[in-house]
Coordinates of C-alpha atoms in Angstrom, one line a residue:
X909 CA 49.1 -28.4 32.4
X910 CA 51.0 -27.2 34.7
X911 CA 52.2 -23.4 35.6
X912 CA 55.1 -22.0 34.9
X913 CA 55.0 -19.4 37.0
X914 CA 53.5 -19.1 40.7
X915 CA 50.8 -17.4 41.6
X916 CA 49.9 -15.5 44.2
X917 CA 49.2 -17.5 46.7
X918 CA 51.8 -20.3 46.0
X919 CA 54.0 -17.3 47.2
X920 CA 51.9 -16.8 50.5
X921 CA 51.7 -19.8 51.0
X922 CA 55.8 -20.6 51.4
X923 CA 56.5 -17.3 53.2
X924 CA 54.3 -18.5 55.7
X925 CA 56.0 -21.9 55.9
X926 CA 59.1 -19.4 56.5
X927 CA 57.5 -17.9 59.3
X928 CA 56.7 -20.6 61.1
X929 CA 60.1 -21.8 60.8
X930 CA 61.4 -19.3 62.5
X931 CA 59.2 -18.6 64.6
X932 CA 59.6 -21.8 66.2
X933 CA 63.5 -22.1 66.2
X934 CA 63.4 -18.5 67.8
X935 CA 61.0 -20.2 70.5
X936 CA 63.7 -23.8 70.6
X937 CA 66.1 -21.6 71.2
X938 CA 64.5 -19.0 73.9
X939 CA 63.6 -21.8 76.0
X940 CA 67.6 -23.0 76.0
X941 CA 68.4 -20.2 76.4
X942 CA 68.9 -17.4 79.7
X943 CA 69.2 -14.1 79.9
X944 CA 72.4 -14.1 82.2
X945 CA 74.0 -16.1 79.9
X946 CA 73.5 -14.1 77.7
X947 CA 74.6 -11.5 79.3
X948 CA 78.2 -12.7 79.7
X949 CA 77.9 -13.8 76.3
X950 CA 78.0 -10.5 75.4
X951 CA 80.0 -8.4 77.8
X952 CA 83.0 -11.5 76.7
X953 CA 82.7 -10.8 73.2
X954 CA 82.3 -6.6 73.7
X955 CA 85.8 -6.8 76.0
X956 CA 87.7 -9.2 74.1
X957 CA 86.5 -6.6 70.7
X958 CA 87.1 -4.0 72.0
X959 CA 90.7 -4.8 72.5
X960 CA 91.4 -5.9 70.0
X961 CA 90.4 -3.2 67.6
X962 CA 92.5 -1.3 70.3
X963 CA 95.4 -3.0 69.5
X964 CA 94.8 -3.3 66.0
X965 CA 94.4 0.3 65.8
X966 CA 97.5 1.0 66.7
X967 CA 99.4 -1.5 65.3
X968 CA 97.3 0.1 62.1
X969 CA 98.7 3.9 63.0
X970 CA 102.4 2.6 63.7
X971 CA 102.2 1.6 60.2
X972 CA 100.8 3.9 58.8
X973 CA 104.1 5.7 60.3
X974 CA 106.1 3.6 59.1
X975 CA 105.2 3.8 55.4
X976 CA 104.3 7.6 55.7
X977 CA 108.5 8.6 57.0
X978 CA 110.1 6.5 54.6
X979 CA 112.7 8.2 51.8
X980 CA 113.4 5.1 49.7
X981 CA 113.6 1.6 48.9
X982 CA 116.8 1.6 51.9
X983 CA 115.2 -0.5 53.9
X984 CA 114.6 -3.4 51.2
X985 CA 115.7 -6.4 51.6
X986 CA 116.9 -6.4 48.1
X987 CA 120.0 -4.5 46.7
X988 CA 118.9 -3.6 43.5
X989 CA 115.2 -2.8 41.4
X990 CA 115.5 -3.8 37.6
X991 CA 111.6 -2.7 38.2
X992 CA 109.8 -0.4 39.7
X993 CA 106.7 -1.4 40.5
X994 CA 103.7 1.9 41.4
X995 CA 102.3 1.3 44.9
X996 CA 99.5 1.6 42.7
X997 CA 99.9 -1.6 41.0
X998 CA 100.4 -3.7 43.5
X999 CA 97.1 -2.3 46.1
X1000 CA 95.0 -2.6 43.6
X1001 CA 96.1 -6.3 42.8
X1002 CA 95.5 -6.4 46.1
X1003 CA 92.5 -5.8 46.1
X1004 CA 90.8 -7.1 43.1
X1005 CA 92.4 -10.4 45.2
X1006 CA 90.2 -10.0 48.2
X1007 CA 87.6 -9.5 45.7
X1008 CA 88.1 -12.6 44.0
X1009 CA 88.4 -14.1 47.3
X1010 CA 84.5 -13.0 48.3
X1011 CA 83.0 -14.0 44.9
X1012 CA 84.4 -17.2 44.9
X1013 CA 83.6 -18.2 48.8
X1014 CA 80.1 -17.5 48.1
X1015 CA 79.9 -19.6 45.1
X1016 CA 81.1 -22.3 47.0
X1017 CA 78.4 -21.7 49.8
X1018 CA 75.4 -20.8 47.8
X1019 CA 75.1 -17.9 48.0
X1020 CA 71.6 -19.7 48.1
X1021 CA 71.4 -22.0 50.2
X1022 CA 68.9 -24.5 52.3
X1023 CA 70.4 -26.4 55.2
X1024 CA 69.3 -29.5 55.9
X1025 CA 66.4 -30.0 57.8
X1026 CA 64.5 -27.4 55.4
X1027 CA 65.6 -29.4 51.9
X1028 CA 63.9 -32.0 53.4
X1029 CA 60.6 -30.5 53.0
X1030 CA 60.7 -27.6 51.5
X1031 CA 61.9 -28.7 48.6
X1032 CA 59.7 -30.9 48.3
X1033 CA 56.4 -28.5 48.5
X1034 CA 55.4 -27.8 45.3
X1035 CA 54.9 -23.8 46.2
X1036 CA 57.5 -21.4 44.5
X1037 CA 60.5 -21.0 46.2
X1038 CA 61.4 -17.4 46.1
X1039 CA 60.4 -16.6 49.9
X1040 CA 62.5 -19.5 51.0
X1041 CA 65.9 -18.6 49.9
X1042 CA 65.6 -15.3 49.2
X1043 CA 66.2 -13.3 52.4
X1044 CA 68.7 -15.8 53.9
X1045 CA 70.9 -14.0 50.2
X1046 CA 69.3 -10.9 51.2
X1047 CA 71.0 -10.8 54.3
X1048 CA 74.3 -12.7 53.4
X1049 CA 74.4 -8.6 50.8
X1050 CA 73.7 -6.7 54.2
X1051 CA 76.7 -8.1 56.2
X1052 CA 78.7 -8.6 53.4
X1053 CA 78.9 -4.8 52.3
X1054 CA 79.6 -3.5 55.8
X1055 CA 82.6 -6.4 56.5
X1056 CA 84.3 -5.8 53.9
X1057 CA 84.3 -1.8 53.9
X1058 CA 84.6 -2.3 58.1
X1059 CA 88.2 -3.8 56.4
X1060 CA 89.0 -1.9 54.0
X1061 CA 89.2 1.1 56.1
X1062 CA 92.4 -0.2 57.9
X1063 CA 93.9 -0.6 53.7
X1064 CA 92.8 2.0 52.7
X1065 CA 94.6 3.9 56.0
X1066 CA 98.0 2.2 55.2
X1067 CA 98.3 1.9 51.9
X1068 CA 97.3 6.2 50.8
X1069 CA 98.9 7.7 53.5
X1070 CA 97.6 11.2 52.0
X1071 CA 94.0 11.2 51.6
X1072 CA 91.9 12.6 53.5
X1073 CA 90.0 11.2 56.3
X1074 CA 86.6 11.7 54.3
X1075 CA 88.4 9.8 51.1
X1076 CA 89.3 6.8 53.2
X1077 CA 85.6 6.5 54.0
X1078 CA 84.0 6.7 50.3
X1079 CA 86.7 4.3 49.5
X1080 CA 85.3 2.3 52.5
X1081 CA 82.1 2.8 51.4
X1082 CA 83.4 1.8 47.1
X1083 CA 84.4 -1.3 48.6
X1084 CA 81.7 -2.0 51.1
X1085 CA 79.9 -2.3 47.4
X1086 CA 81.7 -3.9 45.6
X1087 CA 81.7 -6.9 47.4
X1088 CA 78.0 -6.7 47.3
X1089 CA 78.1 -7.0 43.4
X1090 CA 80.6 -9.7 44.4
X1091 CA 77.9 -11.7 45.7
X1092 CA 75.4 -10.9 43.2
X1093 CA 77.2 -12.0 40.4
X1094 CA 78.4 -15.5 42.3
X1095 CA 74.3 -15.4 42.8
X1096 CA 74.0 -14.9 38.9
X1097 CA 76.2 -17.9 37.7
X1098 CA 74.3 -19.9 40.7
X1099 CA 71.5 -18.5 38.8
X1100 CA 73.3 -19.9 35.4
X1101 CA 71.8 -16.9 33.8
X1102 CA 75.5 -17.0 31.7
X1103 CA 77.2 -20.0 30.6
X1104 CA 80.0 -20.9 33.5
X1105 CA 82.7 -19.6 31.4
X1106 CA 81.2 -16.3 30.1
X1107 CA 79.9 -16.2 33.9
X1108 CA 83.3 -17.0 35.2
X1109 CA 84.9 -13.9 32.9
X1110 CA 82.4 -11.5 33.2
X1111 CA 82.8 -11.9 37.1
X1112 CA 85.9 -11.3 36.1
X1113 CA 85.7 -8.6 34.1
X1114 CA 83.7 -6.6 36.6
X1115 CA 85.3 -7.3 39.8
X1116 CA 88.8 -5.5 38.1
X1117 CA 86.8 -2.7 37.0
X1118 CA 85.5 -3.0 40.8
X1119 CA 88.9 -3.0 42.1
X1120 CA 90.3 0.1 40.0
X1121 CA 87.7 2.1 40.8
X1122 CA 88.6 3.0 45.0
X1123 CA 91.8 2.3 44.8
X1124 CA 92.5 4.6 41.7
X1125 CA 89.8 7.6 42.0
X1126 CA 89.4 9.8 45.0
X1127 CA 85.6 11.2 44.3
X1128 CA 82.4 10.3 46.3
X1129 CA 81.3 9.1 42.1
X1130 CA 83.1 5.4 42.6
X1131 CA 81.3 4.8 45.7
X1132 CA 77.9 6.0 44.3
X1133 CA 77.7 3.9 40.6
X1134 CA 79.4 0.7 42.4
X1135 CA 76.3 1.3 44.7
X1136 CA 73.6 1.8 41.2
X1137 CA 75.6 -1.6 40.0
X1138 CA 74.7 -4.1 43.0
X1139 CA 70.8 -2.2 43.6
X1140 CA 71.4 -3.0 39.3
X1141 CA 72.0 -6.5 39.6
X1142 CA 70.5 -6.9 42.8
X1143 CA 67.1 -6.0 40.4
X1144 CA 68.4 -8.8 38.6
X1145 CA 68.5 -12.0 40.9
X1146 CA 65.8 -10.7 43.1
X1147 CA 62.9 -12.6 40.8
X1148 CA 65.1 -14.9 39.9
X1149 CA 64.7 -16.0 43.6
X1150 CA 62.5 -19.6 43.3
X1151 CA 64.5 -20.2 40.0
X1152 CA 67.5 -22.3 42.0
X1153 CA 67.9 -25.6 41.0
X1154 CA 67.1 -27.9 44.0
X1155 CA 69.9 -29.9 43.9
X1156 CA 72.8 -26.7 43.5
X1157 CA 70.2 -25.4 46.7
X1158 CA 71.3 -28.8 48.4
X1159 CA 75.0 -28.5 48.1
X1160 CA 75.6 -24.6 49.0
X1161 CA 73.4 -25.8 52.0
X1162 CA 75.5 -29.2 52.6
X1163 CA 79.1 -27.4 52.4
X1164 CA 77.9 -23.8 54.2
X1165 CA 77.0 -26.1 57.2
X1166 CA 80.2 -28.2 57.0
X1167 CA 82.2 -25.5 56.6
X1168 CA 80.7 -23.4 59.8
X1169 CA 80.5 -26.4 62.2
X1170 CA 84.3 -26.8 60.9
X1171 CA 85.6 -22.8 61.8
X1172 CA 83.0 -23.5 64.8
X1173 CA 85.3 -27.0 66.2
X1174 CA 88.3 -24.7 65.3
X1175 CA 88.7 -27.7 62.7
X1176 CA 90.9 -26.0 59.6
X1177 CA 91.5 -29.5 58.6
X1178 CA 88.0 -30.3 57.9
X1179 CA 87.3 -26.1 56.7
X1180 CA 90.3 -27.1 53.7
X1181 CA 87.7 -29.7 53.1
X1182 CA 85.1 -28.2 53.1
X1183 CA 85.8 -25.4 50.8
X1184 CA 88.1 -28.1 48.3
X1185 CA 86.1 -31.8 47.8
X1186 CA 83.8 -30.7 45.0
X1187 CA 85.9 -29.1 42.5
X1188 CA 88.6 -31.5 42.7
X1189 CA 88.4 -32.8 39.2
X1190 CA 90.2 -36.6 39.2
X1191 CA 92.0 -36.0 35.8
X1192 CA 92.3 -40.4 35.2
X1193 CA 95.0 -39.6 32.6
X1194 CA 98.2 -38.3 34.9
X1195 CA 100.4 -40.8 35.2
X1196 CA 98.8 -43.6 33.7
X1197 CA 102.3 -45.1 32.4
X1198 CA 104.0 -44.8 35.6
X1199 CA 100.6 -46.4 37.8
X1200 CA 101.3 -49.5 35.1
X1201 CA 103.9 -50.6 35.1
X1202 CA 104.6 -53.2 38.2
X1203 CA 106.1 -52.8 41.4
X1204 CA 108.4 -54.3 43.8
X1205 CA 108.0 -53.9 47.3
X1206 CA 105.5 -52.5 49.4
X1207 CA 107.4 -49.6 50.3
X1208 CA 108.0 -49.0 46.8
X1209 CA 103.9 -49.8 45.5
X1210 CA 103.0 -47.5 48.2
X1211 CA 104.4 -44.3 46.9
X1212 CA 103.6 -45.0 43.5
X1213 CA 99.8 -45.2 44.9
X1214 CA 101.0 -41.5 47.1
X1215 CA 102.4 -40.0 43.8
X1216 CA 99.7 -41.2 41.3
X1217 CA 97.3 -39.7 43.7
X1218 CA 98.7 -36.2 43.5
X1219 CA 98.9 -36.0 40.5
X1220 CA 95.4 -37.3 39.0
X1221 CA 94.6 -35.1 42.3
X1222 CA 95.2 -32.3 40.6
X1223 CA 97.3 -29.7 42.8
X1224 CA 96.4 -26.7 42.0
X1225 CA 98.7 -24.6 40.1
X1226 CA 97.8 -21.4 40.2
X1227 CA 97.4 -20.2 43.8
X1228 CA 101.0 -21.0 44.4
X1229 CA 102.4 -19.2 41.3
X1230 CA 100.5 -16.3 42.2
X1231 CA 101.8 -15.8 46.2
X1232 CA 104.9 -16.5 43.5
X1233 CA 104.8 -13.5 42.4
X1234 CA 103.5 -11.7 45.7
X1235 CA 106.8 -12.1 46.9
X1236 CA 108.5 -10.7 44.3
X1237 CA 105.7 -7.5 43.3
X1238 CA 106.3 -6.8 47.4
X1239 CA 110.3 -6.4 46.8
X1240 CA 109.4 -4.5 42.9
X1241 CA 106.8 -1.6 45.0
X1242 CA 107.8 1.4 44.2
X1243 CA 109.1 3.5 47.5
X1244 CA 109.6 0.3 49.2
X1245 CA 107.9 -1.7 52.2
X1246 CA 109.3 -2.0 55.4
X1247 CA 112.1 -5.4 55.5
X1248 CA 109.4 -6.8 58.2
X1249 CA 106.0 -6.5 55.6
X1250 CA 108.0 -7.5 53.1
X1251 CA 109.5 -11.2 54.9
X1252 CA 105.9 -10.9 56.1
X1253 CA 104.6 -11.5 52.5
X1254 CA 106.8 -14.7 52.4
X1255 CA 106.0 -16.1 55.7
X1256 CA 102.9 -16.3 54.2
X1257 CA 103.0 -17.7 51.1
X1258 CA 105.4 -19.7 52.1
X1259 CA 102.4 -21.0 54.0
X1260 CA 99.5 -21.3 52.2
X1261 CA 101.7 -22.9 49.2
X1262 CA 102.1 -25.5 51.7
X1263 CA 98.6 -26.5 53.2
X1264 CA 97.5 -26.0 48.8
X1265 CA 100.1 -29.5 48.8
X1266 CA 98.7 -31.3 51.8
X1267 CA 94.9 -32.2 50.1
X1268 CA 96.3 -36.2 49.3
X1269 CA 96.9 -36.3 53.0
X1270 CA 94.0 -34.7 54.3
X1271 CA 92.4 -37.5 52.3
X1272 CA 94.3 -39.6 53.6
X1273 CA 94.7 -38.8 57.3
X1274 CA 90.5 -38.8 57.0
X1275 CA 90.7 -42.9 57.5
X1276 CA 94.0 -44.2 59.5
X1277 CA 93.1 -47.3 60.2
X1278 CA 93.7 -48.8 56.1
X1279 CA 97.3 -47.0 56.8
X1280 CA 97.3 -49.4 60.1
X1281 CA 97.0 -52.6 57.7
X1282 CA 99.7 -52.1 55.8
X1283 CA 102.6 -54.3 56.1
X1284 CA 105.1 -51.2 56.0
X1285 CA 106.4 -49.0 60.0
X1286 CA 104.5 -46.4 60.3
X1287 CA 107.5 -43.9 60.0
X1288 CA 107.4 -45.3 56.1
X1289 CA 104.3 -44.8 55.8
X1290 CA 103.8 -40.7 56.6
X1291 CA 106.8 -41.0 54.6
X1292 CA 105.5 -41.7 52.0
X1293 CA 103.0 -39.4 52.9
X1294 CA 105.6 -36.3 52.4
X1295 CA 107.8 -37.2 49.9
X1296 CA 105.3 -35.6 47.2
X1297 CA 104.6 -32.6 49.5
X1298 CA 108.2 -31.5 50.5
X1299 CA 109.2 -32.0 46.6
X1300 CA 106.4 -29.5 45.3
X1301 CA 107.7 -27.7 48.4
X1302 CA 111.4 -27.6 47.2
X1303 CA 111.0 -27.4 43.3
X1304 CA 108.5 -23.9 45.1
X1305 CA 110.8 -22.3 47.4
X1306 CA 114.0 -23.1 44.4
X1307 CA 112.2 -20.8 42.9
X1308 CA 111.4 -18.2 45.0
X1309 CA 115.4 -17.8 45.5
X1310 CA 116.4 -17.9 42.9
X1311 CA 114.7 -14.7 41.6
X1312 CA 116.0 -13.2 45.3
X1313 CA 118.9 -14.0 44.0
X1314 CA 118.6 -12.3 41.1
X1315 CA 116.8 -9.5 42.6
X1316 CA 120.4 -9.0 44.7
X1317 CA 118.5 -11.0 47.8
X1318 CA 122.3 -12.5 48.8
X1319 CA 124.3 -14.8 46.9
X1320 CA 123.5 -17.7 45.4
X1321 CA 123.7 -20.5 48.1
X1322 CA 120.3 -18.4 49.3
X1323 CA 118.8 -21.9 46.4
X1324 CA 120.6 -24.3 48.7
X1325 CA 119.1 -23.0 51.2
X1326 CA 115.2 -22.7 50.3
X1327 CA 115.4 -25.5 48.3
X1328 CA 116.4 -27.0 52.1
X1329 CA 113.4 -25.2 53.7
X1330 CA 111.1 -26.5 51.5
X1331 CA 111.6 -30.1 52.9
X1332 CA 111.0 -29.1 56.1
X1333 CA 108.1 -27.1 55.0
X1334 CA 106.6 -30.2 53.2
X1335 CA 106.8 -32.1 56.1
X1336 CA 105.1 -29.5 58.3
X1337 CA 102.4 -30.2 55.7
X1338 CA 101.7 -33.6 56.9
X1339 CA 102.0 -32.7 61.0
X1340 CA 98.9 -30.5 59.4
X1341 CA 97.4 -33.2 57.9
X1342 CA 97.7 -35.4 60.5
X1343 CA 96.3 -32.8 63.5
X1344 CA 93.8 -34.4 65.5
X1345 CA 90.2 -33.2 66.8
X1346 CA 90.3 -29.9 69.4
X1347 CA 90.4 -31.4 72.9
X1348 CA 87.3 -29.0 73.9
X1349 CA 87.2 -30.6 77.1
X1350 CA 90.2 -27.8 78.3
X1351 CA 89.1 -25.2 79.8
X1352 CA 89.4 -21.4 78.7
X1353 CA 92.7 -19.2 79.7
X1354 CA 91.3 -16.0 80.8
X1355 CA 93.0 -13.4 79.0
X1356 CA 92.4 -9.3 78.1
X1357 CA 91.0 -10.3 75.8
X1358 CA 88.4 -12.1 77.2
X1359 CA 88.4 -16.7 77.5
X1360 CA 90.6 -18.0 75.2
X1361 CA 90.3 -21.5 74.8
X1362 CA 95.4 -21.8 74.2
X1363 CA 94.5 -25.6 74.0
X1364 CA 92.5 -25.3 70.8
X1365 CA 94.3 -23.2 69.7
X1366 CA 97.7 -25.0 69.8
X1367 CA 95.9 -27.5 67.6
X1368 CA 95.2 -25.6 65.2
X1369 CA 98.6 -24.0 65.2
X1370 CA 100.1 -27.3 65.2
X1371 CA 101.6 -28.6 61.4
X1372 CA 102.2 -24.6 60.5
X1373 CA 105.1 -24.1 63.6
X1374 CA 107.5 -26.7 62.4
X1375 CA 106.1 -24.4 58.7
X1376 CA 106.8 -21.0 59.9
X1377 CA 110.1 -22.4 61.5
X1378 CA 112.3 -24.2 58.5
X1379 CA 111.4 -21.2 57.2
X1380 CA 113.9 -19.1 60.0
X1381 CA 117.2 -19.6 58.6
X1382 CA 116.1 -18.0 55.0
X1383 CA 114.8 -15.1 56.7
X1384 CA 117.9 -15.0 58.3
X1385 CA 119.7 -14.6 55.3
X1386 CA 117.0 -12.2 53.8
X1387 CA 118.0 -9.5 56.5
X1388 CA 121.2 -10.2 56.4
X1389 CA 122.3 -10.6 52.8
X1390 CA 124.2 -12.9 52.5
X1391 CA 124.5 -16.9 53.0
X1392 CA 126.8 -17.4 55.6
X1393 CA 127.5 -21.3 55.9
X1394 CA 126.4 -21.3 59.5
X1395 CA 123.0 -20.7 58.0
X1396 CA 123.4 -23.5 55.9
X1397 CA 124.2 -25.8 58.2
X1398 CA 121.2 -24.2 60.8
X1399 CA 119.1 -25.1 57.5
X1400 CA 119.9 -28.8 56.8
X1401 CA 120.0 -30.1 59.8
X1402 CA 116.2 -27.5 61.0
X1403 CA 114.5 -29.5 57.9
X1404 CA 116.3 -33.1 58.4
X1405 CA 115.1 -33.1 62.3
X1406 CA 111.1 -31.7 61.6
X1407 CA 111.2 -34.0 58.5
X1408 CA 111.8 -36.7 61.4
X1409 CA 110.4 -36.2 64.1
X1410 CA 107.2 -35.1 61.9
X1411 CA 107.7 -39.2 60.3
X1412 CA 108.5 -41.0 63.6
X1413 CA 106.1 -39.8 65.5
X1414 CA 102.4 -40.1 66.2
X1415 CA 98.7 -38.6 66.8
X1416 CA 98.2 -38.1 69.9
X1417 CA 94.3 -40.3 70.1
X1418 CA 91.7 -38.5 71.7

């Protein structure tokens, strides 16, 4: 009979294997790194972080004073508020969204993982896995808590100007404990302690409660309560860390490794492929009738294939709706935010929504040689790829513009401007999906922030640049409060120009 519970000898053997691996890895890294290189890297990082923190602190204080000095909603881009949302509701929703992002990222990346080399020989050994997977998990929780607290501190200073400094610190510590709870709840789902639906519902309810405590209550007891809850969840997860399935450990390690390498190489397309590769459930029933109709000509067949691929890959519906709600909620908040903050939220929402519509384009961009085999001009192929993103973004921008018109932001011509802007934003999605990898042969540029890879950042911004450019006339109309005919003409010409430039230009070969 096989022993179900691992013995102390197995745990000691597993711990010795882990120590040997870590010791060998550190020895190998020391042999390839000199003290001079370490000093230069540390100096550059310290200088860049110091300058960045100084500028960030100045911006936070300026924004805090701007929000504290506002008297009414007269500085809003809308003219009539038929619904007023309390500020606490908006900031609590933002906190809840941030915790959900932390939990979802932790679930996709593990949070208990092994890398490729470890999965090759660690998982095949008949020993306890807990000493192998537990230390990295504890480090993730230990890094998430202070990182979340540091990020939440400027957010608390901007959104709650009437708090004392000690109350800001307590709220930050509470959010740090909530971040640790989010990662631990992801580990609970990974262990399968709850059925998937119940696990997701429990995580959502717990994070909702965690978002309310640091946002509403300004006393030490929420921080203590969340800290105790985090420790209690860790006490449940730590003894069971060795029970994670091997395939789940390998999956999390593969996603984490792919994501880390993509971030290091500054390739946002690969980051999105890594994080979203396992979540796309192919639906064979969607557009079945449309797919079975006979096609007339290669162009119609290609357009049909792109439409069916867009529908079958289940384009995300919830994130665009949530971004739409976020845009409207920022406009309806009590007291009103500065105009530039409202416009910035609209820009961020548009860029995030457009990025989510480029899944098919990113898939097809992996093998561009297949497009070269089609009996069509490359411009027609790229036009077919951009059709569904342009249509989806035109619908989303039409809905956003219509809601803004109902709120009195501008006249009904804004709806047409928004639809035209959506076409340019959809074309920007295709431009981002077909960008070439960064050119690492170009040297960095020395700045007060330290060395900046200018050429790599230019590649990273490819696609987002035209997406933001397509929204400029719309933002101008919102700032003016009405839509001049010249803005409509500029928006039409700009969107048409962006679309033509995107479909007619060819990506540079590396």
